[in-house]
mmCIF file with all atom_site columns, C-alpha atoms in Angstrom:
data_model
loop_
_atom_site.group_PDB
_atom_site.id
_atom_site.type_symbol
_atom_site.label_atom_id
_atom_site.label_alt_id
_atom_site.label_comp_id
_atom_site.label_asym_id
_atom_site.label_entity_id
_atom_site.label_seq_id
_atom_site.pdbx_PDB_ins_code
_atom_site.Cartn_x
_atom_site.Cartn_y
_atom_site.Cartn_z
_atom_site.occupancy
_atom_site.B_iso_or_equiv
_atom_site.pdbx_formal_charge
_atom_site.auth_seq_id
_atom_site.auth_comp_id
_atom_site.auth_asym_id
_atom_site.auth_atom_id
_atom_site.pdbx_PDB_model_num
ATOM 1   C CA . UNK M 1 1   ? 49.369 209.262 -60.226 1.00 54.00 ? 1   UNK M CA 1
ATOM 2   C CA . UNK M 1 2   ? 45.930 210.145 -58.832 1.00 64.00 ? 2   UNK M CA 1
ATOM 3   C CA . UNK M 1 3   ? 44.638 212.789 -56.520 1.00 86.00 ? 3   UNK M CA 1
ATOM 4   C CA . UNK M 1 4   ? 41.714 214.666 -58.054 1.00 86.00 ? 4   UNK M CA 1
ATOM 5   C CA . UNK M 1 5   ? 38.165 213.873 -56.963 1.00 86.00 ? 5   UNK M CA 1
ATOM 6   C CA . UNK M 1 6   ? 36.710 214.603 -60.403 1.00 89.00 ? 6   UNK M CA 1
ATOM 7   C CA . UNK M 1 7   ? 37.639 214.978 -64.080 1.00 91.00 ? 7   UNK M CA 1
ATOM 8   C CA . UNK M 1 8   ? 40.982 216.634 -64.831 1.00 90.00 ? 8   UNK M CA 1
ATOM 9   C CA . UNK M 1 9   ? 40.290 219.512 -67.235 1.00 92.00 ? 9   UNK M CA 1
ATOM 10  C CA . UNK M 1 10  ? 43.800 220.857 -67.831 1.00 96.00 ? 10  UNK M CA 1
ATOM 11  C CA . UNK M 1 11  ? 47.486 220.258 -67.390 1.00 96.00 ? 11  UNK M CA 1
ATOM 12  C CA . UNK M 1 12  ? 50.653 222.332 -67.701 1.00 97.00 ? 12  UNK M CA 1
ATOM 13  C CA . UNK M 1 13  ? 54.225 221.054 -67.789 1.00 97.00 ? 13  UNK M CA 1
ATOM 14  C CA . UNK M 1 14  ? 56.574 223.222 -65.730 1.00 97.00 ? 14  UNK M CA 1
ATOM 15  C CA . UNK M 1 15  ? 59.250 225.171 -67.569 1.00 95.00 ? 15  UNK M CA 1
ATOM 16  C CA . UNK M 1 16  ? 62.844 224.928 -66.337 1.00 96.00 ? 16  UNK M CA 1
ATOM 17  C CA . UNK M 1 17  ? 62.692 228.014 -64.072 1.00 95.00 ? 17  UNK M CA 1
ATOM 18  C CA . UNK M 1 18  ? 59.532 226.608 -62.427 1.00 96.00 ? 18  UNK M CA 1
ATOM 19  C CA . UNK M 1 19  ? 61.241 223.232 -61.997 1.00 96.00 ? 19  UNK M CA 1
ATOM 20  C CA . UNK M 1 20  ? 64.048 224.942 -60.096 1.00 96.00 ? 20  UNK M CA 1
ATOM 21  C CA . UNK M 1 21  ? 61.556 226.668 -57.779 1.00 96.00 ? 21  UNK M CA 1
ATOM 22  C CA . UNK M 1 22  ? 59.587 223.449 -57.244 1.00 96.00 ? 22  UNK M CA 1
ATOM 23  C CA . UNK M 1 23  ? 62.764 221.506 -56.421 1.00 95.00 ? 23  UNK M CA 1
ATOM 24  C CA . UNK M 1 24  ? 63.423 224.057 -53.655 1.00 94.00 ? 24  UNK M CA 1
ATOM 25  C CA . UNK M 1 25  ? 59.842 223.721 -52.416 1.00 94.00 ? 25  UNK M CA 1
ATOM 26  C CA . UNK M 1 26  ? 60.269 219.943 -52.274 1.00 93.00 ? 26  UNK M CA 1
ATOM 27  C CA . UNK M 1 27  ? 63.599 220.250 -50.488 1.00 90.00 ? 27  UNK M CA 1
ATOM 28  C CA . UNK M 1 28  ? 62.038 222.551 -47.904 1.00 90.00 ? 28  UNK M CA 1
ATOM 29  C CA . UNK M 1 29  ? 59.196 220.087 -47.353 1.00 85.00 ? 29  UNK M CA 1
ATOM 30  C CA . UNK M 1 30  ? 61.593 217.147 -47.151 1.00 82.00 ? 30  UNK M CA 1
ATOM 31  C CA . UNK M 1 31  ? 59.780 215.278 -49.940 1.00 52.00 ? 31  UNK M CA 1
ATOM 32  C CA . UNK M 1 32  ? 62.830 214.062 -51.830 1.00 48.00 ? 32  UNK M CA 1
ATOM 33  C CA . UNK M 1 33  ? 63.689 210.420 -51.298 1.00 49.00 ? 33  UNK M CA 1
ATOM 34  C CA . UNK M 1 34  ? 67.223 209.236 -50.520 1.00 45.00 ? 34  UNK M CA 1
ATOM 35  C CA . UNK M 1 35  ? 67.834 207.832 -53.996 1.00 46.00 ? 35  UNK M CA 1
ATOM 36  C CA . UNK M 1 36  ? 66.902 211.127 -55.656 1.00 47.00 ? 36  UNK M CA 1
ATOM 37  C CA . UNK M 1 37  ? 69.082 213.129 -53.262 1.00 48.00 ? 37  UNK M CA 1
ATOM 38  C CA . UNK M 1 38  ? 72.063 210.894 -54.029 1.00 45.00 ? 38  UNK M CA 1
ATOM 39  C CA . UNK M 1 39  ? 71.631 211.376 -57.773 1.00 41.00 ? 39  UNK M CA 1
ATOM 40  C CA . UNK M 1 40  ? 70.349 214.960 -57.811 1.00 48.00 ? 40  UNK M CA 1
ATOM 41  C CA . UNK M 1 41  ? 73.009 216.038 -60.308 1.00 32.00 ? 41  UNK M CA 1
ATOM 42  C CA . UNK M 1 42  ? 72.036 213.340 -62.791 1.00 38.00 ? 42  UNK M CA 1
ATOM 43  C CA . UNK M 1 43  ? 68.261 213.161 -62.217 1.00 61.00 ? 43  UNK M CA 1
ATOM 44  C CA . UNK M 1 44  ? 66.096 216.082 -63.247 1.00 82.00 ? 44  UNK M CA 1
ATOM 45  C CA . UNK M 1 45  ? 62.602 216.079 -61.832 1.00 89.00 ? 45  UNK M CA 1
ATOM 46  C CA . UNK M 1 46  ? 59.703 216.814 -64.143 1.00 94.00 ? 46  UNK M CA 1
ATOM 47  C CA . UNK M 1 47  ? 56.739 218.736 -62.712 1.00 97.00 ? 47  UNK M CA 1
ATOM 48  C CA . UNK M 1 48  ? 53.187 218.971 -63.977 1.00 97.00 ? 48  UNK M CA 1
ATOM 49  C CA . UNK M 1 49  ? 50.260 221.024 -62.675 1.00 97.00 ? 49  UNK M CA 1
ATOM 50  C CA . UNK M 1 50  ? 46.731 219.666 -63.093 1.00 96.00 ? 50  UNK M CA 1
ATOM 51  C CA . UNK M 1 51  ? 43.380 221.336 -62.567 1.00 96.00 ? 51  UNK M CA 1
ATOM 52  C CA . UNK M 1 52  ? 39.894 219.985 -62.682 1.00 94.00 ? 52  UNK M CA 1
ATOM 53  C CA . UNK M 1 53  ? 36.231 219.947 -61.962 1.00 95.00 ? 53  UNK M CA 1
ATOM 54  C CA . UNK M 1 54  ? 36.958 219.515 -58.246 1.00 95.00 ? 54  UNK M CA 1
ATOM 55  C CA . UNK M 1 55  ? 38.180 223.179 -58.234 1.00 96.00 ? 55  UNK M CA 1
ATOM 56  C CA . UNK M 1 56  ? 41.641 222.069 -57.094 1.00 96.00 ? 56  UNK M CA 1
ATOM 57  C CA . UNK M 1 57  ? 45.091 222.542 -58.602 1.00 97.00 ? 57  UNK M CA 1
ATOM 58  C CA . UNK M 1 58  ? 47.725 219.927 -57.852 1.00 96.00 ? 58  UNK M CA 1
ATOM 59  C CA . UNK M 1 59  ? 51.411 220.216 -58.739 1.00 97.00 ? 59  UNK M CA 1
ATOM 60  C CA . UNK M 1 60  ? 53.063 216.827 -59.196 1.00 95.00 ? 60  UNK M CA 1
ATOM 61  C CA . UNK M 1 61  ? 56.623 215.586 -59.346 1.00 95.00 ? 61  UNK M CA 1
ATOM 62  C CA . UNK M 1 62  ? 56.074 213.023 -62.087 1.00 93.00 ? 62  UNK M CA 1
ATOM 63  C CA . UNK M 1 63  ? 59.614 211.702 -61.763 1.00 92.00 ? 63  UNK M CA 1
ATOM 64  C CA . UNK M 1 64  ? 58.852 210.157 -58.360 1.00 91.00 ? 64  UNK M CA 1
ATOM 65  C CA . UNK M 1 65  ? 55.000 210.216 -58.551 1.00 89.00 ? 65  UNK M CA 1
ATOM 66  C CA . UNK M 1 66  ? 54.454 212.550 -55.604 1.00 92.00 ? 66  UNK M CA 1
ATOM 67  C CA . UNK M 1 67  ? 52.181 215.497 -54.936 1.00 94.00 ? 67  UNK M CA 1
ATOM 68  C CA . UNK M 1 68  ? 54.199 218.655 -54.304 1.00 95.00 ? 68  UNK M CA 1
ATOM 69  C CA . UNK M 1 69  ? 51.482 221.308 -53.864 1.00 95.00 ? 69  UNK M CA 1
ATOM 70  C CA . UNK M 1 70  ? 47.689 221.424 -53.539 1.00 95.00 ? 70  UNK M CA 1
ATOM 71  C CA . UNK M 1 71  ? 46.206 224.840 -54.280 1.00 97.00 ? 71  UNK M CA 1
ATOM 72  C CA . UNK M 1 72  ? 42.595 225.707 -53.479 1.00 96.00 ? 72  UNK M CA 1
ATOM 73  C CA . UNK M 1 73  ? 40.609 228.879 -53.988 1.00 96.00 ? 73  UNK M CA 1
ATOM 74  C CA . UNK M 1 74  ? 38.600 228.633 -57.197 1.00 96.00 ? 74  UNK M CA 1
ATOM 75  C CA . UNK M 1 75  ? 34.837 228.336 -56.807 1.00 95.00 ? 75  UNK M CA 1
ATOM 76  C CA . UNK M 1 76  ? 34.234 226.446 -60.047 1.00 95.00 ? 76  UNK M CA 1
ATOM 77  C CA . UNK M 1 77  ? 36.020 224.182 -62.539 1.00 95.00 ? 77  UNK M CA 1
ATOM 78  C CA . UNK M 1 78  ? 39.664 224.998 -63.237 1.00 96.00 ? 78  UNK M CA 1
ATOM 79  C CA . UNK M 1 79  ? 39.919 225.287 -67.042 1.00 96.00 ? 79  UNK M CA 1
ATOM 80  C CA . UNK M 1 80  ? 43.519 226.149 -67.867 1.00 97.00 ? 80  UNK M CA 1
ATOM 81  C CA . UNK M 1 81  ? 46.953 226.519 -66.285 1.00 98.00 ? 81  UNK M CA 1
ATOM 82  C CA . UNK M 1 82  ? 50.241 228.048 -67.327 1.00 96.00 ? 82  UNK M CA 1
ATOM 83  C CA . UNK M 1 83  ? 53.564 228.626 -65.621 1.00 96.00 ? 83  UNK M CA 1
ATOM 84  C CA . UNK M 1 84  ? 54.967 232.153 -65.772 1.00 94.00 ? 84  UNK M CA 1
ATOM 85  C CA . UNK M 1 85  ? 58.149 232.367 -67.803 1.00 92.00 ? 85  UNK M CA 1
ATOM 86  C CA . UNK M 1 86  ? 60.147 233.361 -64.687 1.00 92.00 ? 86  UNK M CA 1
ATOM 87  C CA . UNK M 1 87  ? 59.038 230.128 -62.976 1.00 94.00 ? 87  UNK M CA 1
ATOM 88  C CA . UNK M 1 88  ? 57.882 231.799 -59.766 1.00 96.00 ? 88  UNK M CA 1
ATOM 89  C CA . UNK M 1 89  ? 54.139 231.663 -60.480 1.00 95.00 ? 89  UNK M CA 1
ATOM 90  C CA . UNK M 1 90  ? 51.436 229.379 -61.757 1.00 97.00 ? 90  UNK M CA 1
ATOM 91  C CA . UNK M 1 91  ? 48.430 231.058 -63.344 1.00 96.00 ? 91  UNK M CA 1
ATOM 92  C CA . UNK M 1 92  ? 44.988 229.461 -63.421 1.00 97.00 ? 92  UNK M CA 1
ATOM 93  C CA . UNK M 1 93  ? 41.613 230.348 -64.897 1.00 96.00 ? 93  UNK M CA 1
ATOM 94  C CA . UNK M 1 94  ? 38.224 229.002 -64.000 1.00 95.00 ? 94  UNK M CA 1
ATOM 95  C CA . UNK M 1 95  ? 34.529 228.933 -64.721 1.00 93.00 ? 95  UNK M CA 1
ATOM 96  C CA . UNK M 1 96  ? 34.198 231.262 -61.714 1.00 93.00 ? 96  UNK M CA 1
ATOM 97  C CA . UNK M 1 97  ? 35.394 234.094 -63.995 1.00 92.00 ? 97  UNK M CA 1
ATOM 98  C CA . UNK M 1 98  ? 38.664 234.473 -62.110 1.00 93.00 ? 98  UNK M CA 1
ATOM 99  C CA . UNK M 1 99  ? 42.319 234.307 -63.024 1.00 95.00 ? 99  UNK M CA 1
ATOM 100 C CA . UNK M 1 100 ? 44.499 233.466 -60.044 1.00 96.00 ? 100 UNK M CA 1
ATOM 101 C CA . UNK M 1 101 ? 48.223 233.973 -59.793 1.00 95.00 ? 101 UNK M CA 1
ATOM 102 C CA . UNK M 1 102 ? 49.756 231.455 -57.420 1.00 97.00 ? 102 UNK M CA 1
ATOM 103 C CA . UNK M 1 103 ? 53.153 232.012 -55.822 1.00 97.00 ? 103 UNK M CA 1
ATOM 104 C CA . UNK M 1 104 ? 54.989 228.705 -56.023 1.00 97.00 ? 104 UNK M CA 1
ATOM 105 C CA . UNK M 1 105 ? 57.461 229.866 -53.389 1.00 95.00 ? 105 UNK M CA 1
ATOM 106 C CA . UNK M 1 106 ? 54.772 230.948 -50.889 1.00 95.00 ? 106 UNK M CA 1
ATOM 107 C CA . UNK M 1 107 ? 52.399 228.161 -51.995 1.00 95.00 ? 107 UNK M CA 1
ATOM 108 C CA . UNK M 1 108 ? 49.356 230.446 -52.009 1.00 96.00 ? 108 UNK M CA 1
ATOM 109 C CA . UNK M 1 109 ? 47.343 232.760 -54.226 1.00 97.00 ? 109 UNK M CA 1
ATOM 110 C CA . UNK M 1 110 ? 49.154 236.075 -54.507 1.00 96.00 ? 110 UNK M CA 1
ATOM 111 C CA . UNK M 1 111 ? 46.674 237.851 -56.783 1.00 93.00 ? 111 UNK M CA 1
ATOM 112 C CA . UNK M 1 112 ? 43.159 237.383 -58.151 1.00 94.00 ? 112 UNK M CA 1
ATOM 113 C CA . UNK M 1 113 ? 41.819 239.068 -61.271 1.00 90.00 ? 113 UNK M CA 1
ATOM 114 C CA . UNK M 1 114 ? 38.054 239.266 -61.850 1.00 88.00 ? 114 UNK M CA 1
ATOM 115 C CA . UNK M 1 115 ? 38.161 238.763 -65.616 1.00 83.00 ? 115 UNK M CA 1
ATOM 116 C CA . UNK M 1 116 ? 34.531 237.908 -66.326 1.00 70.00 ? 116 UNK M CA 1
ATOM 117 C CA . UNK M 1 117 ? 31.304 238.666 -64.502 1.00 74.00 ? 117 UNK M CA 1
ATOM 118 C CA . UNK M 1 118 ? 28.873 236.474 -66.410 1.00 76.00 ? 118 UNK M CA 1
ATOM 119 C CA . UNK M 1 119 ? 30.975 234.061 -68.449 1.00 81.00 ? 119 UNK M CA 1
ATOM 120 C CA . UNK M 1 120 ? 33.663 231.441 -67.948 1.00 90.00 ? 120 UNK M CA 1
ATOM 121 C CA . UNK M 1 121 ? 37.381 232.041 -68.444 1.00 92.00 ? 121 UNK M CA 1
ATOM 122 C CA . UNK M 1 122 ? 38.292 229.036 -70.541 1.00 93.00 ? 122 UNK M CA 1
ATOM 123 C CA . UNK M 1 123 ? 41.932 229.567 -71.510 1.00 95.00 ? 123 UNK M CA 1
ATOM 124 C CA . UNK M 1 124 ? 45.025 231.606 -70.687 1.00 95.00 ? 124 UNK M CA 1
ATOM 125 C CA . UNK M 1 125 ? 48.416 232.170 -72.233 1.00 93.00 ? 125 UNK M CA 1
ATOM 126 C CA . UNK M 1 126 ? 51.578 234.164 -71.653 1.00 87.00 ? 126 UNK M CA 1
ATOM 127 C CA . UNK M 1 127 ? 53.681 236.132 -74.086 1.00 86.00 ? 127 UNK M CA 1
ATOM 128 C CA . UNK M 1 128 ? 57.023 234.239 -74.369 1.00 84.00 ? 128 UNK M CA 1
ATOM 129 C CA . UNK M 1 129 ? 58.871 237.086 -72.619 1.00 83.00 ? 129 UNK M CA 1
ATOM 130 C CA . UNK M 1 130 ? 56.160 237.392 -69.949 1.00 81.00 ? 130 UNK M CA 1
ATOM 131 C CA . UNK M 1 131 ? 54.992 240.822 -71.092 1.00 87.00 ? 131 UNK M CA 1
ATOM 132 C CA . UNK M 1 132 ? 51.322 239.984 -71.615 1.00 90.00 ? 132 UNK M CA 1
ATOM 133 C CA . UNK M 1 133 ? 48.732 237.617 -70.202 1.00 91.00 ? 133 UNK M CA 1
ATOM 134 C CA . UNK M 1 134 ? 45.889 236.725 -72.574 1.00 93.00 ? 134 UNK M CA 1
ATOM 135 C CA . UNK M 1 135 ? 42.557 235.168 -71.588 1.00 94.00 ? 135 UNK M CA 1
ATOM 136 C CA . UNK M 1 136 ? 39.789 233.649 -73.675 1.00 93.00 ? 136 UNK M CA 1
ATOM 137 C CA . UNK M 1 137 ? 36.236 233.262 -72.404 1.00 90.00 ? 137 UNK M CA 1
ATOM 138 C CA . UNK M 1 138 ? 32.858 231.769 -73.175 1.00 89.00 ? 138 UNK M CA 1
ATOM 139 C CA . UNK M 1 139 ? 31.567 235.153 -74.401 1.00 88.00 ? 139 UNK M CA 1
ATOM 140 C CA . UNK M 1 140 ? 33.841 234.743 -77.481 1.00 91.00 ? 140 UNK M CA 1
ATOM 141 C CA . UNK M 1 141 ? 36.219 237.491 -76.333 1.00 90.00 ? 141 UNK M CA 1
ATOM 142 C CA . UNK M 1 142 ? 39.908 237.607 -75.613 1.00 91.00 ? 142 UNK M CA 1
ATOM 143 C CA . UNK M 1 143 ? 41.439 240.056 -73.167 1.00 91.00 ? 143 UNK M CA 1
ATOM 144 C CA . UNK M 1 144 ? 45.064 241.135 -73.032 1.00 92.00 ? 144 UNK M CA 1
ATOM 145 C CA . UNK M 1 145 ? 46.680 242.271 -69.771 1.00 89.00 ? 145 UNK M CA 1
ATOM 146 C CA . UNK M 1 146 ? 50.042 243.984 -69.527 1.00 88.00 ? 146 UNK M CA 1
ATOM 147 C CA . UNK M 1 147 ? 52.194 242.318 -66.881 1.00 81.00 ? 147 UNK M CA 1
ATOM 148 C CA . UNK M 1 148 ? 53.877 244.429 -64.250 1.00 71.00 ? 148 UNK M CA 1
#
């Protein structure tokens, strides 16, 4: 599977709630092939999000090697990705100092957090129950955000 124009910096495997949302997105776009539709009860699609130096995030169905979503909006390298525990959002961080929350259902950025002014946001993580978002940056600091 290809698709990025530059080095892939990060990857996140979708959790089961995100897989359910992404299956619905694919169904709405008509991207499922006949064979998969016939065996939908026995075949479970696996989804992966990738981000890279091309500033793009791509969500892939790795079961049938197709691109499901292409998300643009970062101004610098995408460094890390994580799916929210509820499966409705994908969160990204970038060298542009931003954390973006992407609605998988709406297929667009639903919120942008300016985390850093003069340093890169290099990693992100979620509390297992989705209560906190944590970022790490090139200034050697972590920041914790309470989720609404």
